[in-house]
Short mmCIF file of C-alpha atoms and ligand atoms in Angstrom, two decimals:
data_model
loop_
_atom_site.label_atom_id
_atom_site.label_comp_id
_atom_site.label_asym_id
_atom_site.label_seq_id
_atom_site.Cartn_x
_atom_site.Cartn_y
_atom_site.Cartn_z
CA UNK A 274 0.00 0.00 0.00
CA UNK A 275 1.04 3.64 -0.65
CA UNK A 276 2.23 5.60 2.14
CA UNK A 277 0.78 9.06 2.21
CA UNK A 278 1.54 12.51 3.81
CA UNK A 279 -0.83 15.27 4.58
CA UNK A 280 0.20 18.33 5.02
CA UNK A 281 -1.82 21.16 6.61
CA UNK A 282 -1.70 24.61 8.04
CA UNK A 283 -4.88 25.36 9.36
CA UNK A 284 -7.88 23.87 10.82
CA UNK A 285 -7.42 21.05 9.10
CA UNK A 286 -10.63 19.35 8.11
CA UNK A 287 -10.01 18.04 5.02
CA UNK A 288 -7.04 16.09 6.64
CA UNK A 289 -9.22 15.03 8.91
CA UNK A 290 -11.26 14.20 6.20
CA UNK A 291 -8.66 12.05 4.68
CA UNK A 292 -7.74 10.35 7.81
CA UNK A 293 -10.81 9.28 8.36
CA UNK A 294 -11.64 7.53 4.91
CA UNK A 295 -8.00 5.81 5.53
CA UNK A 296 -9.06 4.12 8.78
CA UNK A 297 -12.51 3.34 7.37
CA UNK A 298 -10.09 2.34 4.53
CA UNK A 299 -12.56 3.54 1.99
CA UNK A 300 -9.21 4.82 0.64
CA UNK A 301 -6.71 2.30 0.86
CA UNK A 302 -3.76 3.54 1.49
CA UNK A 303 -1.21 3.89 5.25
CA UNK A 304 -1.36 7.66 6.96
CA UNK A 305 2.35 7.73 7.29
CA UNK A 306 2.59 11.30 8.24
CA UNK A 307 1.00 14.20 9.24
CA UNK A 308 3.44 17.66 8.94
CA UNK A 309 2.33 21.06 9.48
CA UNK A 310 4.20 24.34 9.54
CA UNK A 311 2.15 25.70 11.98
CA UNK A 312 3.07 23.99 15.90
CA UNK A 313 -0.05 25.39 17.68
CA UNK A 314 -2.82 24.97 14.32
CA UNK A 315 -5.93 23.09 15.39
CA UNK A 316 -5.04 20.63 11.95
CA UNK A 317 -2.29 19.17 14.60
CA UNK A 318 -5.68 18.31 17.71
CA UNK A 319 -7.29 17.13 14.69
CA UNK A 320 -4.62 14.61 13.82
CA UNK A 321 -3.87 13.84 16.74
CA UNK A 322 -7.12 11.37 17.16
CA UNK A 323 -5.66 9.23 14.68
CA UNK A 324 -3.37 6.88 14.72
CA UNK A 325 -1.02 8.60 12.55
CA UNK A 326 3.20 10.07 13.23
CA UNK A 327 2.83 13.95 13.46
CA UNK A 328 5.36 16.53 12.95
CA UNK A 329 5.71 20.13 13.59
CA UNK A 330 8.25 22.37 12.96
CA UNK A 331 7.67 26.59 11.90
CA UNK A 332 9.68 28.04 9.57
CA UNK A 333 11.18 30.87 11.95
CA UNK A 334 13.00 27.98 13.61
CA UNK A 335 15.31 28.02 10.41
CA UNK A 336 18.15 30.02 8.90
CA UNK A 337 15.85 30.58 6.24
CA UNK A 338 13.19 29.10 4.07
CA UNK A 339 15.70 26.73 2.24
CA UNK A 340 16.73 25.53 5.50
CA UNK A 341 13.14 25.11 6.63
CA UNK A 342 12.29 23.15 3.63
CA UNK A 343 15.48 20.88 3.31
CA UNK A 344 14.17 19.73 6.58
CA UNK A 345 11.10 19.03 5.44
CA UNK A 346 11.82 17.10 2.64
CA UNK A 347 14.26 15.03 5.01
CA UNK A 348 11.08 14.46 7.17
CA UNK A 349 9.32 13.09 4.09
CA UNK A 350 11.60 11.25 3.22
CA UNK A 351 12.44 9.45 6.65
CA UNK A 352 8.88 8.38 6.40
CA UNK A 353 9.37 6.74 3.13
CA UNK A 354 6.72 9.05 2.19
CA UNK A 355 5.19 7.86 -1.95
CA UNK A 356 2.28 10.99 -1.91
CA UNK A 357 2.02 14.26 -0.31
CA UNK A 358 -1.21 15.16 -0.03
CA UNK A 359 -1.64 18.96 0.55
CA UNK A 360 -4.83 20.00 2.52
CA UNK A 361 -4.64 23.67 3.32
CA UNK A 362 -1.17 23.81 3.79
CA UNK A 363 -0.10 27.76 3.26
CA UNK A 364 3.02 27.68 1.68
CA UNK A 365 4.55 27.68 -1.54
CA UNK A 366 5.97 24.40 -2.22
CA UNK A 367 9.59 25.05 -3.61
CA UNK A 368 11.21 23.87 -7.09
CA UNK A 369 13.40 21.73 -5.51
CA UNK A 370 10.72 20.04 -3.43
CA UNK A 371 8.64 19.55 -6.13
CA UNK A 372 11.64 18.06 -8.40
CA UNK A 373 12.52 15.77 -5.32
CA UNK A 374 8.65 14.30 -6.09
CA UNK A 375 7.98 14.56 -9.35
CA UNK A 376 3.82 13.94 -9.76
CA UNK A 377 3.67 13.08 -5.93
CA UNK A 378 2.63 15.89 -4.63
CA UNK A 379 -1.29 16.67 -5.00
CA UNK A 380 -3.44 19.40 -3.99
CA UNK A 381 -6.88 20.73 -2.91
CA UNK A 382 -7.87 24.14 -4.19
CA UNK A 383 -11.65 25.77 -3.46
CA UNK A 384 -12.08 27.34 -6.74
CA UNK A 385 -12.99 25.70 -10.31
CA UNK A 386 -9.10 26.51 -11.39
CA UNK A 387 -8.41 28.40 -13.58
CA UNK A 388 -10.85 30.79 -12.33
CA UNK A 389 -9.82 32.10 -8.55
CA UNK A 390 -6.57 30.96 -7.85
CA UNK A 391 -5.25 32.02 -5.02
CA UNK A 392 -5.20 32.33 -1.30
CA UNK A 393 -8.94 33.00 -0.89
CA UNK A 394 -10.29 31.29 -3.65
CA UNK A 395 -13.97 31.13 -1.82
CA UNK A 396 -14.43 34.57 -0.58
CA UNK A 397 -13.22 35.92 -4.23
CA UNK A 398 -15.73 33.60 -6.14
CA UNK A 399 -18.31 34.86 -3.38
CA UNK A 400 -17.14 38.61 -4.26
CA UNK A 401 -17.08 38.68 -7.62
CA UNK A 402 -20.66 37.58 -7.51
CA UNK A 403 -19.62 34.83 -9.87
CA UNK A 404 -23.07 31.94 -10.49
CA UNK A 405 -20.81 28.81 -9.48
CA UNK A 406 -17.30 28.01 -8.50
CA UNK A 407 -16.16 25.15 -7.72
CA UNK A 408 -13.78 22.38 -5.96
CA UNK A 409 -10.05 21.55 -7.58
CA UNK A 410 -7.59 18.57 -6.94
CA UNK A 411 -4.16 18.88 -9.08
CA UNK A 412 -0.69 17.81 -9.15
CA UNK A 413 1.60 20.23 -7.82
CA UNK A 414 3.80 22.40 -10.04
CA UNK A 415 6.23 25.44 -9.69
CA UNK A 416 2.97 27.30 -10.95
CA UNK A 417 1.15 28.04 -8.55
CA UNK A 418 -2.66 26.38 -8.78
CA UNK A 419 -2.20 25.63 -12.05
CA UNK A 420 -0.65 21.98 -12.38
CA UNK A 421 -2.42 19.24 -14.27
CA UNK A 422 -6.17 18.52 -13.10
CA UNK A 423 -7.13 15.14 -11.42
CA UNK A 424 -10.60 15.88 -10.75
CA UNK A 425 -12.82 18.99 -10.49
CA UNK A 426 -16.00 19.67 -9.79
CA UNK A 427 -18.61 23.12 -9.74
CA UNK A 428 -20.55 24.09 -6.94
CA UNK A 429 -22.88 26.63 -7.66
CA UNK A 430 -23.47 29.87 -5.86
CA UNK A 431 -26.87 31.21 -4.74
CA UNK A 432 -28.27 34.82 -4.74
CA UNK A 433 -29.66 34.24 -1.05
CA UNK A 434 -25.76 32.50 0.04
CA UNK A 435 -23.94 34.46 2.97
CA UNK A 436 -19.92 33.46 2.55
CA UNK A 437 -20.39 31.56 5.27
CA UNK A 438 -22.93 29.39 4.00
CA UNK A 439 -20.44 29.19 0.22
CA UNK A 440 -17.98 27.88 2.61
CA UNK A 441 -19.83 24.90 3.55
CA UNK A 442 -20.99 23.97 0.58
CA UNK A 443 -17.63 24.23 -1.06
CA UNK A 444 -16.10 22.00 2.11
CA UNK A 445 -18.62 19.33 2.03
CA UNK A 446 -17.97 18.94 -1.95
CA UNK A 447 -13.86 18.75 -0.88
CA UNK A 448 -14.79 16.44 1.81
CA UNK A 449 -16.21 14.08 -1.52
CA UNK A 450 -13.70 14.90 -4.53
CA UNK A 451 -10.46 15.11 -2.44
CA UNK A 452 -10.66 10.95 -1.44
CA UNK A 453 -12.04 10.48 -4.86
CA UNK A 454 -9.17 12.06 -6.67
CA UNK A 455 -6.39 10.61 -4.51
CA UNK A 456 -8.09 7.07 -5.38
CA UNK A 457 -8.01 7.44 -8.77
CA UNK A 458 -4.07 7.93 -8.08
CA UNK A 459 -3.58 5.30 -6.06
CA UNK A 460 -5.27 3.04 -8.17
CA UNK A 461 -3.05 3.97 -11.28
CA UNK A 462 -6.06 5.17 -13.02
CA UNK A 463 -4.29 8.47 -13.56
CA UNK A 464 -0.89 9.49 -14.70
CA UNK A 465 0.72 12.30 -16.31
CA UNK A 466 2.81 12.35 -19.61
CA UNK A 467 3.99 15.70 -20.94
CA UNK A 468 2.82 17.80 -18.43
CA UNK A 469 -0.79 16.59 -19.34
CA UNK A 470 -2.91 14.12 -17.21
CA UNK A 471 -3.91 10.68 -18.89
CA UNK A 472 -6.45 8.84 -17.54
CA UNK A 473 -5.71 5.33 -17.88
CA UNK A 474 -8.02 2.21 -19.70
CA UNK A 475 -8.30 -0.38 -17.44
CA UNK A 476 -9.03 -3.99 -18.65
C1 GRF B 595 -9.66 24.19 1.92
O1 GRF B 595 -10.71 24.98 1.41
C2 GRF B 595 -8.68 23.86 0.84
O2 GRF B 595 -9.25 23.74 -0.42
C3 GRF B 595 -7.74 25.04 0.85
O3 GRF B 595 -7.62 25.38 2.21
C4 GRF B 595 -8.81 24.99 2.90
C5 GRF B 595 -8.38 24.18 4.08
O4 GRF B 595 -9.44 23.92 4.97
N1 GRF B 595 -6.51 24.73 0.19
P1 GRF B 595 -9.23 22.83 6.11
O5 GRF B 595 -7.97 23.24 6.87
O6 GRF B 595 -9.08 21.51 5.45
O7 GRF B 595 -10.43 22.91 6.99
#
């Protein structure tokens, strides 16, 4: 089985999310690491339920970001890491990083990329008084939110909606499409070839 990483920043339920449908194993695959960059983030209560290694280290306890991020990577791969899952984790992966694991690094984005990239891809959709947005799961390149597309889906925005109320809908559709797309990877239905994703013919 594939060992996974998740890494978050925040409040972390789409990791909790994923560690769930791992220990249901509706996704079958070993939690074999849970990292975040941020020591006191509720993501690290929320992974702590699990039985799952966690690490925690901020980026202020480093020289500077390389340093930060060499250390990372050493983390990953001391946990013979195959996938890093991203699931609200705040920081630019680096070139290096990404080079160290080519196609292994996925990620969750709350917009219908192209449209709304960004760092508050919900409240912009919501702002822009846009009809629908969506829900985004990609493979992670030096571009930021705009690597190859595993699996997207819209979610459509209301005239009555508060942002609040966006929110959840946009979560609960993660909460479905995030599993769904790593499965598809896990299962080798997916791959990528020339930058572009291939979805695989199975016999
Ligand atoms: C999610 O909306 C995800 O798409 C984005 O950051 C948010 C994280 O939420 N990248 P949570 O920490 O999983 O609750």
């Amino acid at each position: 089985m594939k060992r996974l990483a998740i890494f978050a920043s925040g409040s972390g339920t789409n990791l909790e999310n994923l560690l769930t449908k791992i220990r249901d194993k509706e996704l079958k695959a070993i939690a074999a690491l849970v990292f975040s960059d941020k020591p006191g983030a509720p993501c690290l209560e929320r992974a702590r339920k699990f039985d799952v290694p966690v690490v925690s280290f901020p980026p202020k306890a480093f020289y500077d970001k390389h340093a930060f991020e060499s250390r990372v990577i050493e983390t990953v791969e001391q946990y013979e890491v195959d996938y890093i899952l991203l699931a609200g984790y705040m920081r630019i992966i680096m070139p290096r990083f990404i080079k160290r694991f080519p196609w292994r690094i996925i990620n969750i984005h709350p917009s219908f990329l192209p449209a709304f990239k960004g760092a508050h891809g919900i409240k912009d959709a919501f702002e822009a008084r846009s009809e629908k947005t969506g829900v985004t799961v990609h493979f992670v390149t030096e571009d930021v939110d705009a690597g190859p597309i595993i699996l997207q889906e819209e979610v459509p925005i209301y005239p009555g909606d508060t942002l609040e109320v966006l929110e959840a809908r946009v979560h609960e559709t993660e909460y479905r499409v995030y599993p769904q797309a790593v499965k598809l990877v896990l299962e080798g239905k997916v791959t990528v070839e020339n930058n572009q994703i291939k979805f695989v013919e199975q016999k």
